[in-house]
Each structure stands twice: as C-alpha cells, then as structure tokens.
Coordinates of C-alpha atoms in Angstrom, one line a residue:
M1 CA 123.4 78.9 69.1
R2 CA 120.7 76.5 70.4
R3 CA 118.8 74.1 68.2
G4 CA 115.4 73.3 69.6
A5 CA 114.6 69.8 70.6
R6 CA 111.1 68.3 70.5
V7 CA 109.9 67.9 74.0
R8 CA 108.3 64.5 74.4
G9 CA 104.7 64.7 75.5
A10 CA 104.6 68.4 75.2
R11 CA 101.2 70.0 74.4
A12 CA 100.8 73.0 72.3
D13 CA 97.9 75.4 73.0
V14 CA 96.5 78.1 70.7
V15 CA 96.3 81.1 73.0
K16 CA 95.6 84.7 72.0
A17 CA 96.7 87.7 74.0
K18 CA 97.2 91.4 73.7
P19 CA 100.8 92.5 73.0
R20 CA 102.7 94.7 75.4
P21 CA 102.3 98.4 74.6
E22 CA 106.1 99.0 74.5
A23 CA 106.5 96.2 71.9
V24 CA 103.7 97.7 69.8
R25 CA 105.6 101.0 69.7
G26 CA 108.6 99.0 68.5
V27 CA 106.9 98.1 65.2
D28 CA 108.2 101.2 63.5
I29 CA 111.7 100.5 64.6
V30 CA 111.7 97.1 63.2
S31 CA 110.1 98.4 59.9
Q32 CA 112.9 101.0 59.7
A33 CA 115.5 98.4 60.3
L34 CA 114.1 96.1 57.6
A35 CA 114.0 98.9 55.1
T36 CA 117.9 99.2 55.2
A37 CA 118.6 95.5 55.7
P38 CA 119.8 93.3 52.7
A39 CA 117.4 90.8 51.3
L40 CA 117.3 87.3 52.9
D41 CA 118.2 84.6 50.5
G42 CA 115.2 82.3 49.9
G43 CA 112.7 84.8 51.5
G44 CA 110.5 84.0 54.4
T45 CA 108.6 85.8 57.1
L46 CA 109.7 87.9 60.1
L47 CA 107.7 88.0 63.3
L48 CA 108.2 90.4 66.2
L49 CA 107.3 89.0 69.6
D50 CA 106.9 90.9 72.8
A51 CA 108.7 89.8 76.0
D52 CA 105.7 87.4 76.8
G53 CA 106.0 85.7 73.4
V54 CA 102.9 87.3 71.8
V55 CA 103.1 88.0 68.1
V56 CA 103.1 91.8 67.7
D57 CA 103.4 92.2 63.9
T58 CA 104.7 90.2 60.8
W59 CA 106.6 91.1 57.6
T60 CA 107.1 89.2 54.4
L61 CA 110.7 88.7 53.4
G62 CA 109.6 87.3 50.0
G63 CA 107.9 84.1 48.9
D64 CA 104.6 82.6 50.2
V65 CA 105.5 81.8 53.7
L66 CA 103.6 84.7 55.4
E67 CA 100.4 83.8 53.5
D68 CA 100.8 80.1 54.5
L69 CA 101.3 81.0 58.2
R70 CA 98.4 83.4 58.2
A71 CA 96.2 80.6 56.8
Q72 CA 97.4 78.5 59.8
G73 CA 96.5 81.2 62.3
V74 CA 100.0 82.7 62.9
A75 CA 99.1 86.3 63.2
P76 CA 99.4 89.2 65.7
G77 CA 98.0 88.2 69.0
L78 CA 99.1 84.5 68.9
C79 CA 101.2 83.6 71.9
L80 CA 104.2 81.5 70.9
A81 CA 105.7 81.3 74.6
E82 CA 106.9 77.9 75.4
H83 CA 104.4 77.3 78.2
H84 CA 101.6 77.7 75.6
A85 CA 103.0 76.8 72.1
G86 CA 105.8 74.4 73.2
T87 CA 109.0 74.2 71.3
S88 CA 109.8 77.0 68.7
A89 CA 112.4 79.7 68.1
A90 CA 110.4 81.8 70.6
G91 CA 112.5 79.9 73.1
A92 CA 115.1 82.7 72.5
L93 CA 113.1 84.7 75.0
V94 CA 114.1 82.1 77.6
T95 CA 117.7 81.2 76.5
R96 CA 118.6 84.7 75.4
R97 CA 120.4 83.1 72.6
L98 CA 120.0 82.5 68.9
T99 CA 117.6 79.5 68.6
I100 CA 116.7 77.3 65.6
V101 CA 113.9 74.8 65.4
Q102 CA 113.3 72.7 62.3
G103 CA 109.8 72.0 61.0
P104 CA 108.8 68.6 62.6
D105 CA 110.4 69.7 66.0
H106 CA 107.7 72.3 66.5
D107 CA 104.9 71.4 69.0
L108 CA 102.6 73.9 67.3
E109 CA 101.0 72.3 64.2
A110 CA 100.9 75.7 62.3
L111 CA 104.8 75.9 62.4
R112 CA 105.7 72.3 61.4
G113 CA 105.9 73.3 57.7
V114 CA 108.7 75.9 58.4
T115 CA 112.0 76.4 60.1
T116 CA 112.2 79.1 62.7
V117 CA 115.2 81.1 63.7
G118 CA 114.8 83.4 66.7
A119 CA 117.0 86.0 68.5
P120 CA 116.3 88.0 71.6
V121 CA 116.0 91.8 71.5
V122 CA 117.3 93.5 74.6
E123 CA 116.8 97.2 75.6
P124 CA 120.4 98.4 76.0
S125 CA 119.6 101.3 78.4
A126 CA 117.9 99.1 81.0
N127 CA 119.4 95.6 80.0
R128 CA 115.8 94.5 79.9
L129 CA 114.3 92.0 77.5
F130 CA 112.2 93.8 74.9
G131 CA 111.1 90.8 72.9
A132 CA 112.4 88.6 70.1
L133 CA 112.6 88.5 66.3
V134 CA 111.8 85.2 64.6
V135 CA 112.4 84.4 61.0
A136 CA 110.3 81.6 59.4
T137 CA 111.5 80.0 56.3
G138 CA 110.4 77.2 54.1
A139 CA 113.8 75.7 53.8
A140 CA 116.2 74.2 56.3
A141 CA 118.0 76.9 58.3
S142 CA 121.4 78.1 57.2
D143 CA 124.1 80.0 58.9
A144 CA 123.1 82.9 56.6
S145 CA 119.7 83.1 58.3
G146 CA 121.2 83.5 61.7
S147 CA 123.8 86.1 60.5
W148 CA 121.1 88.1 58.8
L149 CA 118.9 88.0 61.9
G150 CA 121.8 88.9 64.1
E151 CA 122.5 92.1 62.1
L152 CA 118.8 93.0 62.1
V153 CA 118.6 92.6 65.9
S154 CA 121.7 94.8 66.3
G155 CA 120.1 97.5 64.2
V156 CA 116.9 97.3 66.3
E157 CA 118.7 97.4 69.6
H158 CA 120.7 100.4 68.3
D159 CA 117.5 102.3 67.5
L160 CA 116.0 101.3 71.0
L161 CA 119.1 102.8 72.7
R162 CA 118.7 106.0 70.7
R163 CA 115.0 106.1 71.5
A164 CA 115.8 105.6 75.2
R165 CA 118.3 108.5 75.1
R166 CA 115.7 110.6 73.3
S167 CA 113.1 109.7 75.9
E168 CA 115.5 110.8 78.6
H169 CA 116.2 114.0 76.7
V170 CA 112.5 114.7 76.2
L171 CA 112.0 114.2 80.0
M172 CA 114.9 116.5 80.9
E173 CA 113.6 119.1 78.5
R174 CA 110.2 119.1 80.0
F175 CA 111.7 119.3 83.5
L176 CA 113.8 122.3 82.5
Q177 CA 110.7 124.0 81.1
E178 CA 108.7 123.4 84.3
R179 CA 111.3 124.4 86.8
S180 CA 111.6 128.1 85.7
D181 CA 110.4 129.2 89.1
S182 CA 112.7 127.5 91.5
R183 CA 110.4 128.2 94.5
H184 CA 107.9 125.5 93.4
A185 CA 108.5 121.8 93.7
V186 CA 109.0 120.1 90.4
V187 CA 109.8 116.4 89.6
A188 CA 110.1 114.6 86.3
L189 CA 110.3 110.9 86.5
S190 CA 110.1 107.7 84.4
A191 CA 110.5 104.1 85.5
Q192 CA 114.3 104.5 85.7
I193 CA 114.9 108.2 86.3
I194 CA 113.9 110.8 88.8
I195 CA 114.8 114.5 88.2
T196 CA 113.9 116.9 91.1
N197 CA 114.6 120.4 92.0
A198 CA 115.7 121.5 95.5
A199 CA 112.2 122.7 96.5
A200 CA 110.7 119.3 95.9
A201 CA 113.5 117.5 97.7
R202 CA 113.1 119.7 100.8
M203 CA 109.4 119.3 100.9
V204 CA 108.9 115.5 101.0
G205 CA 110.7 112.6 102.7
V206 CA 110.8 108.9 102.2
E207 CA 107.2 108.2 103.4
E208 CA 105.7 110.9 101.3
Q209 CA 107.5 109.8 98.2
S210 CA 105.9 106.4 98.3
R211 CA 102.4 108.1 97.9
L212 CA 103.7 110.4 95.2
W213 CA 105.5 107.9 93.1
E214 CA 102.4 105.5 93.3
H215 CA 100.2 108.3 92.1
A216 CA 102.6 108.9 89.2
R217 CA 102.5 105.2 88.4
Q218 CA 98.7 105.3 88.1
V219 CA 98.8 108.4 85.9
V220 CA 101.0 106.6 83.5
A221 CA 98.9 103.4 83.6
D222 CA 95.7 105.4 82.9
N223 CA 97.4 107.9 80.6
R224 CA 95.7 110.8 82.3
G225 CA 96.7 113.6 84.6
G226 CA 95.4 116.8 86.2
P227 CA 95.3 118.4 89.6
T228 CA 94.3 116.5 92.8
T229 CA 94.7 116.7 96.5
L230 CA 96.9 113.9 97.8
E231 CA 97.2 112.6 101.4
V232 CA 100.9 111.9 101.9
G233 CA 100.9 110.9 105.6
Q234 CA 101.7 112.6 108.9
G235 CA 98.5 114.8 108.4
R236 CA 99.9 116.4 105.4
S237 CA 98.0 117.0 102.1
L238 CA 99.7 118.2 98.9
S239 CA 98.0 119.8 95.9
V240 CA 99.5 117.8 93.1
E241 CA 99.4 118.3 89.3
C242 CA 100.7 115.3 87.4
E243 CA 100.8 115.2 83.6
P244 CA 102.2 112.5 81.3
V245 CA 105.2 113.5 79.2
T246 CA 104.9 112.1 75.7
D247 CA 107.2 111.7 72.7
G248 CA 104.8 111.3 69.8
D249 CA 102.5 108.5 70.7
E250 CA 104.8 107.1 73.4
T251 CA 104.5 108.1 77.2
V252 CA 108.0 108.5 78.4
G253 CA 107.3 109.6 82.0
V254 CA 105.4 112.2 84.0
V255 CA 106.1 115.7 85.4
M256 CA 104.7 116.5 88.8
R257 CA 104.3 119.8 90.5
W258 CA 103.1 120.1 94.1
R259 CA 102.6 122.5 96.9
R260 CA 101.1 122.3 100.4
A261 CA 97.3 122.0 100.1
T262 CA 95.6 125.3 100.8
H263 CA 92.4 123.4 101.7
P264 CA 93.1 119.9 103.1
V265 CA 90.7 117.1 102.5
A266 CA 87.5 118.1 104.2
V267 CA 86.2 116.3 107.3
D268 CA 82.9 116.9 109.2
V269 CA 84.3 119.2 111.9
Q270 CA 84.9 122.8 112.5
G271 CA 88.7 123.5 112.8
P272 CA 91.4 120.8 113.0
A273 CA 90.3 117.4 114.1
P274 CA 91.9 116.3 117.4
L275 CA 93.9 113.1 117.0
L276 CA 93.8 110.1 119.3
E277 CA 96.6 109.9 121.8
G278 CA 99.2 107.3 121.1
L279 CA 97.7 106.2 117.8
A280 CA 99.2 106.7 114.3
G281 CA 97.1 108.2 111.6
R282 CA 96.5 111.7 110.1
G283 CA 94.6 110.9 107.0
A284 CA 91.1 112.2 106.1
R285 CA 89.2 109.1 107.2
W286 CA 91.1 108.8 110.5
R287 CA 90.6 112.6 111.2
A288 CA 86.9 112.3 110.5
M289 CA 86.6 109.4 112.9
S290 CA 88.6 111.3 115.6
A291 CA 86.4 114.3 115.1
R292 CA 83.2 112.2 115.7
L293 CA 84.7 110.6 118.9
A294 CA 85.7 114.1 120.2
S295 CA 82.1 115.3 119.8
A296 CA 80.7 112.3 121.7
G297 CA 81.7 113.5 125.1
Q298 CA 80.9 110.9 127.8
V299 CA 77.9 109.3 126.0
P300 CA 77.9 105.4 125.5
T301 CA 79.9 104.8 122.4
L302 CA 80.0 101.8 120.0
L303 CA 83.0 101.3 117.9
V304 CA 82.2 99.2 114.8
G305 CA 84.7 97.9 112.3
E306 CA 86.3 94.9 110.5
R307 CA 88.6 92.5 112.3
G308 CA 92.0 94.0 113.0
T309 CA 91.1 97.7 112.4
G310 CA 92.2 98.6 115.9
K311 CA 88.8 99.1 117.6
T312 CA 90.2 98.1 121.0
A313 CA 93.2 100.4 120.6
V314 CA 90.9 103.3 119.9
A315 CA 88.8 102.5 122.9
R316 CA 91.8 102.5 125.1
S317 CA 93.0 105.8 123.7
L318 CA 89.6 107.2 124.5
A319 CA 90.0 106.2 128.1
G320 CA 93.3 108.0 128.3
E321 CA 94.4 108.3 131.9
L322 CA 91.0 107.3 133.3
R323 CA 90.5 104.1 135.2
L324 CA 89.6 101.5 132.6
M325 CA 87.9 98.1 133.0
E326 CA 87.9 95.7 130.1
I327 CA 85.4 92.9 129.7
D328 CA 85.5 90.5 126.8
V329 CA 82.4 88.7 125.7
A330 CA 84.7 86.0 124.3
D331 CA 85.4 85.0 128.0
L332 CA 81.8 84.4 128.8
D333 CA 81.8 80.7 128.0
S334 CA 84.9 80.1 130.1
V335 CA 83.8 81.9 133.2
G336 CA 80.1 81.5 133.0
E337 CA 77.3 84.1 132.5
Q338 CA 76.8 84.7 136.2
V339 CA 80.5 85.5 136.9
W340 CA 80.9 87.5 133.8
C341 CA 77.8 89.7 134.4
H342 CA 79.0 90.2 138.0
Q343 CA 82.3 91.6 136.6
I344 CA 80.4 94.2 134.7
W345 CA 78.5 95.3 137.8
T346 CA 81.4 95.3 140.2
S347 CA 83.7 97.2 137.8
A348 CA 81.4 100.2 138.0
R349 CA 82.4 100.7 141.6
W350 CA 86.0 101.7 140.7
A351 CA 86.1 102.1 136.9
E352 CA 85.6 105.4 135.1
V353 CA 85.4 103.7 131.6
V354 CA 84.0 100.2 131.0
L355 CA 85.1 98.6 127.7
V356 CA 83.0 95.7 126.5
R357 CA 84.7 93.9 123.6
H358 CA 83.3 91.6 120.9
L359 CA 79.7 92.7 121.6
E360 CA 78.5 90.7 118.5
Q361 CA 79.1 87.5 120.4
L362 CA 76.3 88.2 123.0
T363 CA 73.2 86.0 122.8
P364 CA 69.8 87.7 122.9
E365 CA 69.2 86.6 126.5
T366 CA 72.6 87.8 127.8
A367 CA 72.2 91.0 125.8
A368 CA 68.9 91.9 127.6
R369 CA 70.7 91.3 131.0
V370 CA 73.6 93.4 130.0
M371 CA 71.3 96.2 128.8
T372 CA 69.7 96.4 132.2
M373 CA 73.0 96.6 134.0
L374 CA 74.4 99.1 131.6
G375 CA 71.4 101.3 132.2
E376 CA 71.9 101.2 136.0
L377 CA 75.6 102.2 135.9
S378 CA 76.6 105.5 137.5
S379 CA 76.3 108.5 135.3
G380 CA 80.1 109.1 135.9
V381 CA 81.0 105.8 134.1
R382 CA 81.5 105.9 130.4
V383 CA 80.6 102.8 128.5
V384 CA 82.5 102.0 125.3
A385 CA 82.0 98.7 123.3
T386 CA 83.5 97.2 120.2
M387 CA 81.6 95.1 117.6
R388 CA 82.7 93.6 114.3
S389 CA 80.8 95.1 111.4
G390 CA 78.3 93.1 109.5
V391 CA 77.9 90.2 111.9
V392 CA 74.8 91.1 114.1
A393 CA 71.6 90.2 112.1
D394 CA 69.2 89.0 114.8
A395 CA 66.8 91.8 115.7
S396 CA 66.7 90.8 119.4
A397 CA 70.5 90.9 119.6
N398 CA 70.5 94.3 118.0
A399 CA 68.3 95.7 120.8
I400 CA 71.5 96.3 122.8
L401 CA 72.5 98.9 120.3
D402 CA 69.9 101.2 121.8
V403 CA 72.1 101.6 124.8
F404 CA 74.7 103.5 122.6
S405 CA 74.0 107.1 121.7
M406 CA 77.1 107.2 119.4
V407 CA 78.0 104.6 116.8
V408 CA 81.4 105.2 115.1
T409 CA 83.0 103.2 112.4
V410 CA 86.8 102.5 112.6
P411 CA 87.9 102.6 108.9
P412 CA 89.6 99.6 107.3
L413 CA 93.3 100.0 106.4
R414 CA 92.4 99.9 102.7
E415 CA 90.5 103.2 103.1
R416 CA 93.3 105.0 104.9
I417 CA 96.3 103.9 102.7
E418 CA 97.9 107.3 103.3
D419 CA 98.4 106.4 106.9
I420 CA 100.6 103.4 106.1
P421 CA 103.9 105.3 106.4
D422 CA 102.8 106.7 109.9
L423 CA 101.7 103.3 111.0
V424 CA 104.8 101.5 109.8
R425 CA 106.9 104.0 111.7
A426 CA 104.9 103.7 114.8
L427 CA 104.7 99.9 114.6
T428 CA 108.5 99.7 114.0
A429 CA 109.1 101.7 117.1
K430 CA 106.7 99.5 119.1
C431 CA 108.4 96.3 117.9
I432 CA 111.9 97.6 118.8
S433 CA 110.6 98.7 122.2
D434 CA 109.2 95.2 122.8
D435 CA 112.3 93.5 121.6
P436 CA 115.5 95.4 122.3
S437 CA 117.5 92.9 120.2
L438 CA 116.0 94.6 117.1
S439 CA 118.0 97.4 115.6
S440 CA 116.6 100.8 114.4
T441 CA 115.4 100.3 110.8
Q442 CA 114.3 102.7 108.1
W443 CA 111.7 101.7 105.6
M444 CA 112.6 102.9 102.1
T445 CA 110.3 104.3 99.5
D446 CA 109.9 101.2 97.3
A447 CA 108.9 99.1 100.3
L448 CA 106.3 101.6 101.6
Q449 CA 105.0 102.0 97.9
T450 CA 104.6 98.2 97.7
L451 CA 102.6 98.1 100.9
T452 CA 100.2 100.8 99.6
R453 CA 99.2 98.4 96.7
L454 CA 97.7 95.8 99.1
D455 CA 94.1 95.4 100.1
W456 CA 95.0 94.5 103.7
P457 CA 92.0 92.2 104.5
G458 CA 93.6 91.7 108.1
N459 CA 94.0 95.5 108.4
V460 CA 96.3 97.0 111.0
S461 CA 96.8 93.6 112.7
S462 CA 98.2 92.1 109.5
L463 CA 100.5 95.2 109.0
E464 CA 101.9 94.8 112.5
S465 CA 102.6 91.1 111.9
L466 CA 104.4 91.9 108.7
V467 CA 106.5 94.6 110.4
R468 CA 107.6 92.2 113.1
R469 CA 108.4 89.6 110.6
V470 CA 110.5 91.9 108.4
L471 CA 112.3 93.5 111.4
G472 CA 113.2 90.1 112.6
Q473 CA 115.0 89.2 109.3
V474 CA 116.6 92.5 108.2
R475 CA 120.1 93.2 109.4
T476 CA 121.2 96.1 107.2
G477 CA 119.2 98.9 108.9
Y478 CA 117.1 99.5 105.8
V479 CA 114.0 97.7 104.5
T480 CA 113.5 97.7 100.7
A481 CA 110.8 96.1 98.6
R482 CA 113.2 93.1 98.2
D483 CA 113.1 92.4 101.9
L484 CA 109.2 92.0 102.0
P485 CA 107.8 88.5 102.2
A486 CA 107.0 86.6 99.0
A487 CA 103.3 86.8 99.5
V488 CA 103.4 90.6 99.7
A489 CA 105.3 91.0 96.5
T490 CA 102.8 88.6 94.8
N491 CA 99.8 90.4 96.1
A492 CA 101.2 93.7 95.1
S493 CA 101.7 92.4 91.5
R494 CA 100.8 94.7 88.7
R495 CA 98.3 92.2 87.3
K496 CA 95.7 90.1 89.0
L497 CA 96.9 86.5 89.5
S498 CA 94.8 83.3 89.7
A499 CA 95.1 81.2 92.8
L500 CA 97.4 78.8 91.0
D501 CA 99.6 81.6 89.6
R502 CA 99.7 83.2 93.1
L503 CA 101.0 80.0 94.7
E504 CA 103.7 79.6 92.0
A505 CA 104.7 83.2 92.3
Q506 CA 105.0 83.0 96.1
A507 CA 107.2 79.8 95.7
I508 CA 109.5 81.7 93.4
L509 CA 109.8 84.7 95.5
Q510 CA 110.4 82.7 98.6
A511 CA 113.2 80.9 96.8
I512 CA 114.8 84.2 95.9
H513 CA 114.4 85.4 99.4
D514 CA 116.0 82.2 100.9
A515 CA 118.9 82.6 98.4
N516 CA 119.5 86.2 99.6
G517 CA 118.6 87.6 96.2
N518 CA 120.7 85.2 94.2
K519 CA 118.5 84.4 91.1
L520 CA 120.8 81.6 89.9
A521 CA 120.7 79.8 93.3
A522 CA 116.9 80.3 93.6
A523 CA 116.3 78.8 90.1
E524 CA 118.5 75.8 91.0
S525 CA 116.6 75.2 94.2
L526 CA 113.4 75.2 92.2
G527 CA 114.8 72.9 89.5
I528 CA 114.3 75.5 86.7
A529 CA 116.6 77.6 84.6
R530 CA 117.3 81.1 85.6
S531 CA 115.9 82.4 82.4
T532 CA 112.6 80.5 83.2
L533 CA 112.5 82.2 86.6
Y534 CA 112.9 85.6 84.9
R535 CA 110.2 84.8 82.4
K536 CA 107.7 83.6 85.0
L537 CA 108.3 86.8 87.1
R538 CA 107.6 88.9 84.0
A539 CA 104.4 86.9 83.2
F540 CA 103.2 87.4 86.8
G541 CA 103.8 91.2 86.5
I542 CA 106.3 91.2 89.4
D543 CA 109.2 93.6 89.1
L544 CA 112.3 93.0 91.2
S545 CA 114.2 96.0 89.8
S546 CA 114.4 99.5 91.3
S547 CA 111.8 100.9 88.9
T548 CA 109.9 103.9 90.2
F549 CA 106.7 102.5 88.5

C-alpha cells in the first residue's frame, strides 16, 4: 500500500480527454461487479479510470460524495493522470499498487474534500494495464476501504479474463465458419492471436504479411471492411476481403480472405510493364513509371522527383550496358562554366548516353548554352537529366525543358509503400556486398510493418541509411521492430506527437535500446521509475509488445 504524498510545487491542471474505447466497454463489467459487491461502510463514489487516467464513468456508493464531486467538475472525461492532476489515488496506474491519498494531499482542488483510494486493474490475458478503480470517501481512509476495493478489482479482472476467453472463442468460431473450403486462404487475427489455414500460410511470406497485417489494423481502427486489391510487394497483388469480427458492440478482431488478384492494379500500358534492370520495385506506381520509360525509346528524357527518390539510379538503369557519361551541375562552380560545358561536348564523342544531374541548379545563361550543345549532339546519343521537383520557377530557366520530349516523375517512397519489403531486401544485400563483415539478416514482419507507417521525407536514401545503421547493430540474424532506431518507433507511433513529445519519446526509446531492452535499466538511466516509463510509452501510443495491430 502506498500513501500519496503532496508534491511540493506541483501544479494541477484541469484537462479533458476522451476515454479509451476498451475502457468504455468495461463500464458494464464494473456495473455487474458492483451489483454483487457488499455495501461500503460510510458510502462514497467509485470512479473508473482508463489506462491514461481519464475518468470513464462514476457510481454512487451512498451519501452525497458523488454530487459534491460533480459540482467540482469531477466527471467522465476529466484526466486525473499525475502529469496533469498531480497527486491522487490515480497514482495506482503508475505504481500498480493500492494507493491512498488524504484530502489536503491532493493537488487538484476538486479532490481536497475527499480521501481517494485507488487500485490498478490489469487484463489477465495480456498482463496489460486496463485502468484503475478509485473510491472517493468523505472520511479518512480505513483498511476496510482498501479491502473492499481489492475484492471489487478481483471481480472485474475475473470478468475481463472471461471476456478475453470469450473473444478468443468468438474469433475461433468465425475462423472455423470461414475455412469450410480449405482451398482458399483464410486468416482470423486480433492484436495477440493469428489463426491461419494452410492455404494462407503457403501463399504469403514475411514481407507480404507486413502489408496484410497493416491493412487489418486499419480495418479495426476504422471499423470498416470490404474487398480491396492490395499490393503486397514483389509485383504481387492480392484480392483481399477483410471484415471486423464483433462480439456485441466490441470489435474482437478481423477475418481476412485473400486470393491472387485476377486483375492487378492497372497501369497505363498494354501487357506487363517491363521493370528497370537492377532496381527493386514492383508496385503499381513503379510499374507505371517503368512503362513510360520503356515507351520513351531514345528520346531525351527528364526524370523529376523529390530528393532521395532514386532519380540517378533510374537513369543509370536506363543506360544499361551502353557507355554512360555523367555530368553534375553541382560541379559547375568548382570547375568553372567553360570546363564544365566542354565536358558535355567532348563526352558526345564516346558516350552513348549523357546523364546531366541536378538540372535545377543551372542559371538561365548557362541553361541557354547547354540547350545549344544538347541540340547539336549526335542523334545516336541519348540525353537523360534529373531535376528535383518543384524547384525551378524562373521561366527562362524552364526553357531548357523544351529539349526533353519525355518528362517522367519518379514517385516518392510514401506513394510506393508496397515496395518497401523489396527495397529492404535489395538494400540489405547491397550493404552486405559492400561490407563483408555484415552477416545475412532477415527482416521480420513487425519491423517491415513499422517501416510502412512512416512518411519517408528522405525517400529511398533515408531507407538505405536506416538499413545500414540497423545491420551494423544487429547480431542475431533477425531484425524485429525492437531493433529499429528510436526515431523510427516514435514516428511510427499510433498517434501524432508534438515536437516536444517526439523528443521525449525518442529519448526513452534510445535509452531502452542502449539498455538492450531492459526497461528497468533504461528507466534508471533516465532517472524515472519503470512504471513512469511504461506510462509515457502508452501516452505516446508506442507499443513495444508483439501485438499484430
């Protein structure tokens, strides 16, 4: 038992928030447990808090305490978490022990007229914090209050376990209904369970699973299902039907059925789109770009895209075995315009493909001179250039675009997320080839799924940097979500974080990483309690468990 102590200088804030859906669904369980519980001597009020400390519902246990608290603003939606409301029995969420706070020791003015007794409620099936029950009484706390609350919590946890088992049963029953035809792939899954038939297990591998499980997570979040065609990497599309599995008003999981897509995602090309030699990517956007480039023939081609999308790699792939001369506009200042322009001219004597990089950096005067030279090149020389999208605004500078008969956009990584498993595999092989000291490594589903949740402002270049960093640190031969850098886990959080929250989350995750996953050691290095570390991770929406969702 822990008796709360007044934190000197602590500040209590009145903060309103929306309770977690799973805690809202627990209101009926608490009501049922109360119906069979003995009366509490002296009466009082019972509050159900979710895992974030938000009041979900209240019940009167006799007397006027509930009316008094409501008059003070203590009602559903009020956040009693320590970092907002200061000291109260809601501290049981942090300590995971029975906590008692006497009236004047509360930081929140509304609670100073009562004594609060709180106890954590844990979901037994997952050993996960569900929330807390808090009793507010008008008298000094007694051992009887703690004993009464302990028995009530035991009853609630027993019903939570029974509900979890029922949820598992409902999920299994739905799976058995769907798998009547063993030839078709069927999977039923929740955050903790995956049930699959042999057809589904044979059809997809680790990389494809990351896309499928992420789709299932979105279905649960949006509470909607239906058929769709899903790109799963390696040029494969699956026709997927995904439906929420419910038990009353509660969504307990999803059931997925899939088969190979009869009609893959369409691209503007007759027949299968040729892929670029040596480059990873088989998604719809990548195939559409490849098809356009294949149709360009030998005409001058301008590749436009964001920084890091792989424009130069695409240009080199287009050259193939042909003699390639690369000229970078970024070198113009260091070698001088005269020398730089002479390189373009002389390269035509032996090159079959001339690649001009960073075309957006040309001044209008140099652009005019380059236009003249490009127009005089032999018809047997193909000109390819790269330019960062959205940076050329001057009309005179844009005149050089007239040289290029074909302008093709290289898509950003966020628009070809389905290619991430292919890219990670190819980049891993490249890194191992460059550095023989690195061992062969397999990226697991949870790691790939985390990567698909990022926006990737640095595109493929950022992905390559991440792959190199992770491979340099992993020694087990497998990469899981826990092996990813702290910033990745933070940016893949299930809720949007402020800049300050993001910095704090990164510091916590980096400490966990430095401690090799030891949460106690990580908390000690940060100067906080382990329970505080867990609470902050929950508040940031970061899950370090092996949950599918």
